[in-house]
Structure formats: structure tokens, C-alpha cells
PDB file of C-alpha atoms in Angstrom:
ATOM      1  CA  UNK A   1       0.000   0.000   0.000  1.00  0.00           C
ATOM      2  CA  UNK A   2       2.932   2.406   0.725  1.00  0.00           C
ATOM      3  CA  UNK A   3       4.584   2.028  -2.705  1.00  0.00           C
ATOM      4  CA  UNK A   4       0.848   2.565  -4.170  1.00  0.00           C
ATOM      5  CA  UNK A   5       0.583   5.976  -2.272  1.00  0.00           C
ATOM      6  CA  UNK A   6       4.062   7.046  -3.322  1.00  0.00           C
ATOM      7  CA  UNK A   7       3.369   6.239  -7.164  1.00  0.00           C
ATOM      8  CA  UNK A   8       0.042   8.185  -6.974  1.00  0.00           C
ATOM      9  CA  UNK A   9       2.482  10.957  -5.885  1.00  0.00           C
ATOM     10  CA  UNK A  10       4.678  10.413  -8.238  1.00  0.00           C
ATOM     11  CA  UNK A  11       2.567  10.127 -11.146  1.00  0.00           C
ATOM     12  CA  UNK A  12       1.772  13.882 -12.087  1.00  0.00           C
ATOM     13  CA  UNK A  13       5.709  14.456 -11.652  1.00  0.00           C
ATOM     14  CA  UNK A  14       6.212  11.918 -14.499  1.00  0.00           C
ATOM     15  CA  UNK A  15       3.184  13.122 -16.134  1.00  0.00           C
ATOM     16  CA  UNK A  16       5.236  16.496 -16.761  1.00  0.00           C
ATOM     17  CA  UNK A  17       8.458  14.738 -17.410  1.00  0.00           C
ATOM     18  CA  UNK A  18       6.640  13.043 -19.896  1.00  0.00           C
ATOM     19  CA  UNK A  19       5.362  15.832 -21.333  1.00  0.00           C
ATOM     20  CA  UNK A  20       1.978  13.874 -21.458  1.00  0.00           C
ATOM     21  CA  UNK A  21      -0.742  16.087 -23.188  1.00  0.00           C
ATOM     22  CA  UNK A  22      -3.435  15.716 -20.167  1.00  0.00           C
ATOM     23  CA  UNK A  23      -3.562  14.245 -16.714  1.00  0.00           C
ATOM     24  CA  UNK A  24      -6.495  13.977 -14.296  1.00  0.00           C
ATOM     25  CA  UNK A  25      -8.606  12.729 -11.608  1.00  0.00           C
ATOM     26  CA  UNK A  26     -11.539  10.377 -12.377  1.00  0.00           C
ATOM     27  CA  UNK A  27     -13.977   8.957 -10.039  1.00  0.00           C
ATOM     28  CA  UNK A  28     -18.201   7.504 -10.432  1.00  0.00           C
ATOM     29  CA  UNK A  29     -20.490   4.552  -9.588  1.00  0.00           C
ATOM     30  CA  UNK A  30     -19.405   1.039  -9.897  1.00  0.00           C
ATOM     31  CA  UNK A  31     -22.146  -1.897 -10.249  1.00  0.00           C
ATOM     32  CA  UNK A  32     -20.233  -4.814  -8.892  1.00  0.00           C
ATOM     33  CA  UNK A  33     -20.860  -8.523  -9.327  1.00  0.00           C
ATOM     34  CA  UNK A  34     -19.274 -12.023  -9.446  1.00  0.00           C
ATOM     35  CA  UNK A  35     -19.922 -13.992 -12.275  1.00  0.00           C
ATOM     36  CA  UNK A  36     -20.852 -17.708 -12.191  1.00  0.00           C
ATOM     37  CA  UNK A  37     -21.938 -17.395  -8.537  1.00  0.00           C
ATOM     38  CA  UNK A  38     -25.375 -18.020  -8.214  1.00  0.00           C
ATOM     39  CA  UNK A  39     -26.306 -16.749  -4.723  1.00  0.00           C
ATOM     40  CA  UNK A  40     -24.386 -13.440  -5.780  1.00  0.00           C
ATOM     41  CA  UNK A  41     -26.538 -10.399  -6.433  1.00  0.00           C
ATOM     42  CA  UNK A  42     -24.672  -7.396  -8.151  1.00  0.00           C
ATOM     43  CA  UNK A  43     -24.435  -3.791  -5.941  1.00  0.00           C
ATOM     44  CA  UNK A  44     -23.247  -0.478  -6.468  1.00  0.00           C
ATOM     45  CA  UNK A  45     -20.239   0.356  -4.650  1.00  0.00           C
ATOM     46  CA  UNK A  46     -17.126   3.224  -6.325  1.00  0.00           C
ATOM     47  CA  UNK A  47     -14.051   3.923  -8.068  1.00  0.00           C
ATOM     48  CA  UNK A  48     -11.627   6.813  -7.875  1.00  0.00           C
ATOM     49  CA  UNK A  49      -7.900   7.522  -9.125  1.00  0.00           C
ATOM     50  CA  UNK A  50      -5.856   9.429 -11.825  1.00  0.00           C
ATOM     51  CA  UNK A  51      -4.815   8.646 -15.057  1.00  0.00           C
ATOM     52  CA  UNK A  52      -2.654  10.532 -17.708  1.00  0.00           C
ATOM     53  CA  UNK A  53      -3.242  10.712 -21.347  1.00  0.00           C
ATOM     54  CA  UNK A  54      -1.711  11.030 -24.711  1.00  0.00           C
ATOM     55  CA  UNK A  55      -2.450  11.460 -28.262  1.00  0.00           C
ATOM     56  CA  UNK A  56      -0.108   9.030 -31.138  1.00  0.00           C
ATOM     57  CA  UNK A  57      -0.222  11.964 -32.999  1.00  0.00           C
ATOM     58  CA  UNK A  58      -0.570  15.351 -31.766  1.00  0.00           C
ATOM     59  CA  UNK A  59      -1.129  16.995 -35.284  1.00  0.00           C
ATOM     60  CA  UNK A  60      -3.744  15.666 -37.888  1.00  0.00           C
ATOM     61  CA  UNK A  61      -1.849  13.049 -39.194  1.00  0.00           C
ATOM     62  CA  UNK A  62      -3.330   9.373 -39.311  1.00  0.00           C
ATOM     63  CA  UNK A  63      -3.426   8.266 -35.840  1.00  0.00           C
ATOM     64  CA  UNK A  64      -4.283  11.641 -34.442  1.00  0.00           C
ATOM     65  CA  UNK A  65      -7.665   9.947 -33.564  1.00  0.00           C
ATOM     66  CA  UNK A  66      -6.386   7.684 -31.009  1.00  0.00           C
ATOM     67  CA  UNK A  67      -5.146   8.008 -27.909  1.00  0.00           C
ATOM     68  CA  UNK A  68      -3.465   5.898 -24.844  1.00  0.00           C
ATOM     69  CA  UNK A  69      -4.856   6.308 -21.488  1.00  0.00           C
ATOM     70  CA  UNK A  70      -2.824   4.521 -18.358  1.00  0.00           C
ATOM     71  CA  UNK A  71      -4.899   4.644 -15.289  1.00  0.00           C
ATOM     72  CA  UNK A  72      -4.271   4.002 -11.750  1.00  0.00           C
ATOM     73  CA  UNK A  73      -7.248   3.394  -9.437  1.00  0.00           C
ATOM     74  CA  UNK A  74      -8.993   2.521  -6.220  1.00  0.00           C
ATOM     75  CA  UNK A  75     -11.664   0.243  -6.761  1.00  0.00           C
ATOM     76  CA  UNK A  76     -14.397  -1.329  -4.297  1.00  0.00           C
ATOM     77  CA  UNK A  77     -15.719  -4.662  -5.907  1.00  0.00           C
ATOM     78  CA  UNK A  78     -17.348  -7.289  -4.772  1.00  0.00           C
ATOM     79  CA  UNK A  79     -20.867  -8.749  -4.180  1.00  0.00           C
ATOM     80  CA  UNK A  80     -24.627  -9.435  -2.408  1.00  0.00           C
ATOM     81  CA  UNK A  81     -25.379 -12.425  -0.902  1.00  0.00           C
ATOM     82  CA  UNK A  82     -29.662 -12.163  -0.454  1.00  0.00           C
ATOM     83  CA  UNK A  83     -29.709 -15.471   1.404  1.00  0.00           C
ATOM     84  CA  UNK A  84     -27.135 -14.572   4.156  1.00  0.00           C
ATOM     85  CA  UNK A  85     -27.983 -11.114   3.868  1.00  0.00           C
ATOM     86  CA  UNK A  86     -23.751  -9.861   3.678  1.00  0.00           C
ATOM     87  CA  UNK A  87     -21.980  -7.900   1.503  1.00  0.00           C
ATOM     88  CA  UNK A  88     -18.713  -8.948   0.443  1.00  0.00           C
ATOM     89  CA  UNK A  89     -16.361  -5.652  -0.256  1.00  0.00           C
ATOM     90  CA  UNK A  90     -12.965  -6.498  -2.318  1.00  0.00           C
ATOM     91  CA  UNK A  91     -10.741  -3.414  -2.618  1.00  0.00           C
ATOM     92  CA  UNK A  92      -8.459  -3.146  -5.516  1.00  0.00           C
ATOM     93  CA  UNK A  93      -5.709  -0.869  -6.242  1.00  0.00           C
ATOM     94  CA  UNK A  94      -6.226  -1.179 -10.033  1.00  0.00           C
ATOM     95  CA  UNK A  95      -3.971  -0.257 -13.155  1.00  0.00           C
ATOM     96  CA  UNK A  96      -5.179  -0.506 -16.398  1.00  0.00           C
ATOM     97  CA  UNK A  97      -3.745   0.687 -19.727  1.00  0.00           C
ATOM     98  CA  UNK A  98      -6.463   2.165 -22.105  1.00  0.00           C
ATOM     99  CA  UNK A  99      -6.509   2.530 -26.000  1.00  0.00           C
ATOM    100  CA  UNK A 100      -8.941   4.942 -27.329  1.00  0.00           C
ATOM    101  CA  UNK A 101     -10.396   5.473 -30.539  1.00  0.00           C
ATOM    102  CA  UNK A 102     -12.707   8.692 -31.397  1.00  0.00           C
ATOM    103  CA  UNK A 103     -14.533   7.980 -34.707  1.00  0.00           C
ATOM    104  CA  UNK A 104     -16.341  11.334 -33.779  1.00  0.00           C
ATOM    105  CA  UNK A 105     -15.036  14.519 -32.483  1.00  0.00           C
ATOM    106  CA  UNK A 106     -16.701  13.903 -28.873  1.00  0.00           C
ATOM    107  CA  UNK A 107     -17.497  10.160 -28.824  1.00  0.00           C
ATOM    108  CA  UNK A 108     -14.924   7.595 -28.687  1.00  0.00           C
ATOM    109  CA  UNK A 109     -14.524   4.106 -27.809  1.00  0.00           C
ATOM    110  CA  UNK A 110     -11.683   2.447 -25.472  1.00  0.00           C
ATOM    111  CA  UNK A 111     -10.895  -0.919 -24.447  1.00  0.00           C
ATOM    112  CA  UNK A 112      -7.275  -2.408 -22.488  1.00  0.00           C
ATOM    113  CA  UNK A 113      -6.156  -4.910 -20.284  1.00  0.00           C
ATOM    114  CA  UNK A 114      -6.167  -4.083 -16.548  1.00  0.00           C
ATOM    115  CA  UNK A 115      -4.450  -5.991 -13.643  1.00  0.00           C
ATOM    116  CA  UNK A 116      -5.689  -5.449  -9.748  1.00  0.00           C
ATOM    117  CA  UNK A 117      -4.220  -5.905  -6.444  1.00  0.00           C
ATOM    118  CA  UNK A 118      -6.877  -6.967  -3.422  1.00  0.00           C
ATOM    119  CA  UNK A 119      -5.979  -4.949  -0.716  1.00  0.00           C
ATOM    120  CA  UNK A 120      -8.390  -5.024   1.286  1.00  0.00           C
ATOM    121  CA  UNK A 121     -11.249  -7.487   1.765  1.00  0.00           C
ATOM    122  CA  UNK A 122     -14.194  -8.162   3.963  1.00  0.00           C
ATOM    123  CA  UNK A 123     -17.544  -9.354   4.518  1.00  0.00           C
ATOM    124  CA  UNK A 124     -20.533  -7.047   6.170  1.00  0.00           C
ATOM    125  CA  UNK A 125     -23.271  -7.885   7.799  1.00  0.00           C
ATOM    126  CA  UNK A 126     -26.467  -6.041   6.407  1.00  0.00           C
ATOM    127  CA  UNK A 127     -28.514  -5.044   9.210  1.00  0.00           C
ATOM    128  CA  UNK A 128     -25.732  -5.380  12.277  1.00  0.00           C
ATOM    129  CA  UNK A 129     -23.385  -3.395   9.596  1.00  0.00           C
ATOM    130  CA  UNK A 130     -20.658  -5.774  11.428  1.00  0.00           C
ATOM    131  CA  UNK A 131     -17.893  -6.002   9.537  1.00  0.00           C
ATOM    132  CA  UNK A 132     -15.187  -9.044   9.617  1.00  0.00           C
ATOM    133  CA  UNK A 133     -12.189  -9.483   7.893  1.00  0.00           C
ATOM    134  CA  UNK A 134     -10.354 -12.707   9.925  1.00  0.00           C
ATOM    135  CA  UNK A 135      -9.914 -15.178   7.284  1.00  0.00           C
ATOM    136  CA  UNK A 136     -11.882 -12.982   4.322  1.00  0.00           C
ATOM    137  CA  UNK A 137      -8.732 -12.140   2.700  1.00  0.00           C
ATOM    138  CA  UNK A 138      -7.743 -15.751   2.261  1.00  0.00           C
ATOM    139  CA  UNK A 139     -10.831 -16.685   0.292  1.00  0.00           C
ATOM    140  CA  UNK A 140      -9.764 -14.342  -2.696  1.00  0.00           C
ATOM    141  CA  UNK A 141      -6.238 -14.579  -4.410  1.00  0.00           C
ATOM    142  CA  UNK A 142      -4.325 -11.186  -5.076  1.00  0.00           C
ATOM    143  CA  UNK A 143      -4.129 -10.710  -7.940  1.00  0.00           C
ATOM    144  CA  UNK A 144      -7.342  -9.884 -10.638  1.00  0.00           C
ATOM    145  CA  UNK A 145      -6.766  -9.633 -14.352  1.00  0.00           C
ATOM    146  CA  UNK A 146      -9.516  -7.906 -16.674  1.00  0.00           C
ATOM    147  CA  UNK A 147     -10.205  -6.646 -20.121  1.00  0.00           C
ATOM    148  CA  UNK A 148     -11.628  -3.116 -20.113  1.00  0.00           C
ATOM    149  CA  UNK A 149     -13.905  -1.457 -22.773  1.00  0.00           C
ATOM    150  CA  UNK A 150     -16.830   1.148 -23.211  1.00  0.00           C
ATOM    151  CA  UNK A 151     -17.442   4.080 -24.973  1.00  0.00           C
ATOM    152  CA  UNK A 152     -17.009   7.601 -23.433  1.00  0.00           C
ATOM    153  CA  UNK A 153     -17.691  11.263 -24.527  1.00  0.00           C
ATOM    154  CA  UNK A 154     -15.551  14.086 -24.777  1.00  0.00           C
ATOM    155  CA  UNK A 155     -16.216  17.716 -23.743  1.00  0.00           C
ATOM    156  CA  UNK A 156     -12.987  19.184 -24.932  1.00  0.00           C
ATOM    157  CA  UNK A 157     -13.556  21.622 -21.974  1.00  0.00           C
ATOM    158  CA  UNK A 158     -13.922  20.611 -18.287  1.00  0.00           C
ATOM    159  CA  UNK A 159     -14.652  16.811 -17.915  1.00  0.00           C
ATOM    160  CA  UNK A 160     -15.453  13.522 -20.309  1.00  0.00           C
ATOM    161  CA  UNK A 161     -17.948  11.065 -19.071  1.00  0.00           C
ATOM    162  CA  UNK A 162     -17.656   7.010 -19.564  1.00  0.00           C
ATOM    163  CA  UNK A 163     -19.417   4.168 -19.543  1.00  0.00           C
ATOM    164  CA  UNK A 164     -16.701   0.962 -19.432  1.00  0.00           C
ATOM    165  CA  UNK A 165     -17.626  -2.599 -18.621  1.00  0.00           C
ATOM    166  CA  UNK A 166     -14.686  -4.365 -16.696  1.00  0.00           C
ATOM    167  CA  UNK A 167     -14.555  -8.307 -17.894  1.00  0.00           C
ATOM    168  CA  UNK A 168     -12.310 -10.390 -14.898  1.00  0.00           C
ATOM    169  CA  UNK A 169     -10.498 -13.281 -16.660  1.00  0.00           C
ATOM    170  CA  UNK A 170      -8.962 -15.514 -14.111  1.00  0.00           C
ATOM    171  CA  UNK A 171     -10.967 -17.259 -10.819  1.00  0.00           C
ATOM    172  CA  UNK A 172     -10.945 -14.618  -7.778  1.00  0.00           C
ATOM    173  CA  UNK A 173     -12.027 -17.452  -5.634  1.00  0.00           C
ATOM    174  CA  UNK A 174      -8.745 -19.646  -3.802  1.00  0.00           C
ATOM    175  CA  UNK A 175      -9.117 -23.459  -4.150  1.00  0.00           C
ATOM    176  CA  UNK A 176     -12.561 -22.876  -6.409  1.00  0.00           C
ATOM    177  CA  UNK A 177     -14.011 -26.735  -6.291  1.00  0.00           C
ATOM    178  CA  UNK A 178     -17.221 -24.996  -8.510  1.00  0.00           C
ATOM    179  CA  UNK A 179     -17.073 -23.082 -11.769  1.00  0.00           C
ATOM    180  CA  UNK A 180     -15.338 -20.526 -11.808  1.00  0.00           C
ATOM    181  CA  UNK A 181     -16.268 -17.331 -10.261  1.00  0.00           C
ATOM    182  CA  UNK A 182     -14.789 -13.947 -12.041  1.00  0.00           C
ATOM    183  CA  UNK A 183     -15.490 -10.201 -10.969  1.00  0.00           C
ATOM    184  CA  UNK A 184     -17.637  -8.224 -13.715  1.00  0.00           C
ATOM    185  CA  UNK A 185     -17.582  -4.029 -13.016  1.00  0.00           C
ATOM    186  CA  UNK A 186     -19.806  -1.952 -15.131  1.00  0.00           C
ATOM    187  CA  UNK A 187     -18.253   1.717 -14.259  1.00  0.00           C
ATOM    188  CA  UNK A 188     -19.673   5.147 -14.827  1.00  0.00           C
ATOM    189  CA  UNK A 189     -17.089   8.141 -14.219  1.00  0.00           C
ATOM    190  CA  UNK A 190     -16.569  11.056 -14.755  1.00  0.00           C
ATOM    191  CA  UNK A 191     -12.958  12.214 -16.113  1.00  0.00           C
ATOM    192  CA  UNK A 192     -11.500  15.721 -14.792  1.00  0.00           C
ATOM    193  CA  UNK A 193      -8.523  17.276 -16.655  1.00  0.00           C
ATOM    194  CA  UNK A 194      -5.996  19.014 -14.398  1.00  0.00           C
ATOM    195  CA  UNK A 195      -3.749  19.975 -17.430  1.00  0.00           C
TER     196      UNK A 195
END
């Protein structure tokens, strides 16, 4: 977690090494679920973080129409379980590298792989609002690999909105005897440009 906090401080000093044409904060709604697990209900939890930005082509050449987006987030994921009445709450420290294409001057699309750290993990009682963490952890391995894409829209002036659907690959669940169970994130944010 410390060498997450020091890269998010970090990352608009290499933003302006880099000479990277925007960076900015991004934050919105997440609609979490876990795929292939029947008792599992989907439920809104959030997403915040920074990303930077940068055109292939900065004049109007042939690729000035796409654009590569690395993002680093914090992401609350997880679950509802009706029957036992819980909420399970995975935390992830996500980075994902974005490709963007803008067929239009203010709508684009974007898809790109994303890998997550858990770092923090528990389950919470609905109506107590207890919340318990011994042994939670273990249930979930560390490390969550996804394929990002949505479309988003493009102000040009303050912010961009997106809509992105976040596709988990591998089996979240440690020793999984079932099928396996994969996060699925639809997100809805909304992009701020700092410079």
C-alpha cells in the first residue's frame, strides 16, 4: 500500500516529465458482481484515481484519432449475498492501460487490459453493519486480471464522461471446487482534466 501511495504521488511528476498532453482525476459509480456465482446479487459500490493521457499523434496526421490512457485506481468490488444477507467488499488498487479510438469529435470508444491488487477485503453484515475481515482475505487470491472497454464522450472543456464494462479473466475465488467465479464491473465516471 505504501509504494501505491508514493506512485500516486509520483505520477503527475512523471506526467510532466513526460510531457503527457493531459492528466487527471476520475472517479463515479461502480455496479459490482461475481460472475458464475449463483447466490451473488450485483451492488453499487465506487471507483476513484488518476490517469494521464496522450495522443499518437498530436497533429492531424493518421493516428491523431487515437489516444493511450494509463490509469491508476482505487476500486471497491465485490458482491450481495440475499440469502445470508452480507456484503462482500474487495478493494483493488487497479492499473489498467487504455486505447482509445474517437470515430467522432466527442465520442470515442476504449478498451485495455487491466491488472488489480486486493488490498483489502471483507464481509458485512447487512442489518448489524458488522464487519469481519479474519480469514476474508484468504478466500480471494491477489491478484485480478480484466479486459476493459466502453465508450465515453468528450467535452474538450472541463470533464469527459464514460461508460466501461470491466470483464475479470482468471478465478478470484482460492481453491474454487465450482465453476469458476470472475469479478464483472460496469463503471460510470466522470474524467476531470488538471492539465
Amino acid at each position: 500500500m505504501k509504494k501505491t501511495l508514493l506512485l500516486l504521488l509520483l505520477l503527475p511528476a512523471l506526467a510532466q516529465t513526460a510531457n503527457c498532453q493531459y492528466f487527471g482525476v476520475k472517479g463515479g459509480a461502480n455496479i459490482a458482481m461475481h460472475n458464475n456465482a449463483s447466490a451473488a446479487d450485483a451492488t453499487l459500490y465506487f471507483h476513484t484515481g488518476i490517469y494521464l493521457r496522450e495522443s499518437l499523434e498530436p497533429r492531424r496526421g493518421l493516428w491523431h484519432r487515437f489516444f493511450i490512457q494509463p490509469e491508476l485506481t482505487y476500486s471497491r468490488q465485490g458482491a450481495s449475498l440475499p440469502d445470508d444477507e452480507l456484503w462482500i467488499k474487495n478493494d483493488y488498487v487497479n492499473l489498467s492501460l487504455v486505447f482509445q479510438y474517437m470515430p467522432l469529435r466527442k465520442l470515442g470508444l476504449e478498451f485495455g487490459p487491466q491488472v488489480g491488487y486486493l488490498a483489502i477485503s471483507d464481509v458485512t453484515d447487512k442489518w448489524a453493519g458488522k464487519k469481519n475481515r479474519e480469514g476474508v482475505g484468504s478466500m480471494f487470491r491477489k491478484t485480478d486480471y480484466a479486459l476493459c472497454f466502453g465508450i465515453f464522450y468528450r467535452t474538450w472543456t472541463f470533464a469527459d464522461f464514460s461508460v466501461r464494462y470491466n470483464l475479470g479473466l482468471n478465478d478470484i475465488v482460492r481453491h474454487n471446487p465450482g465453476k469458476r467465479v470472475n469479478n464483472g464491473v460496469f463503471q460510470f465516471s466522470m474524467l476531470i482534466d488538471i492539465w
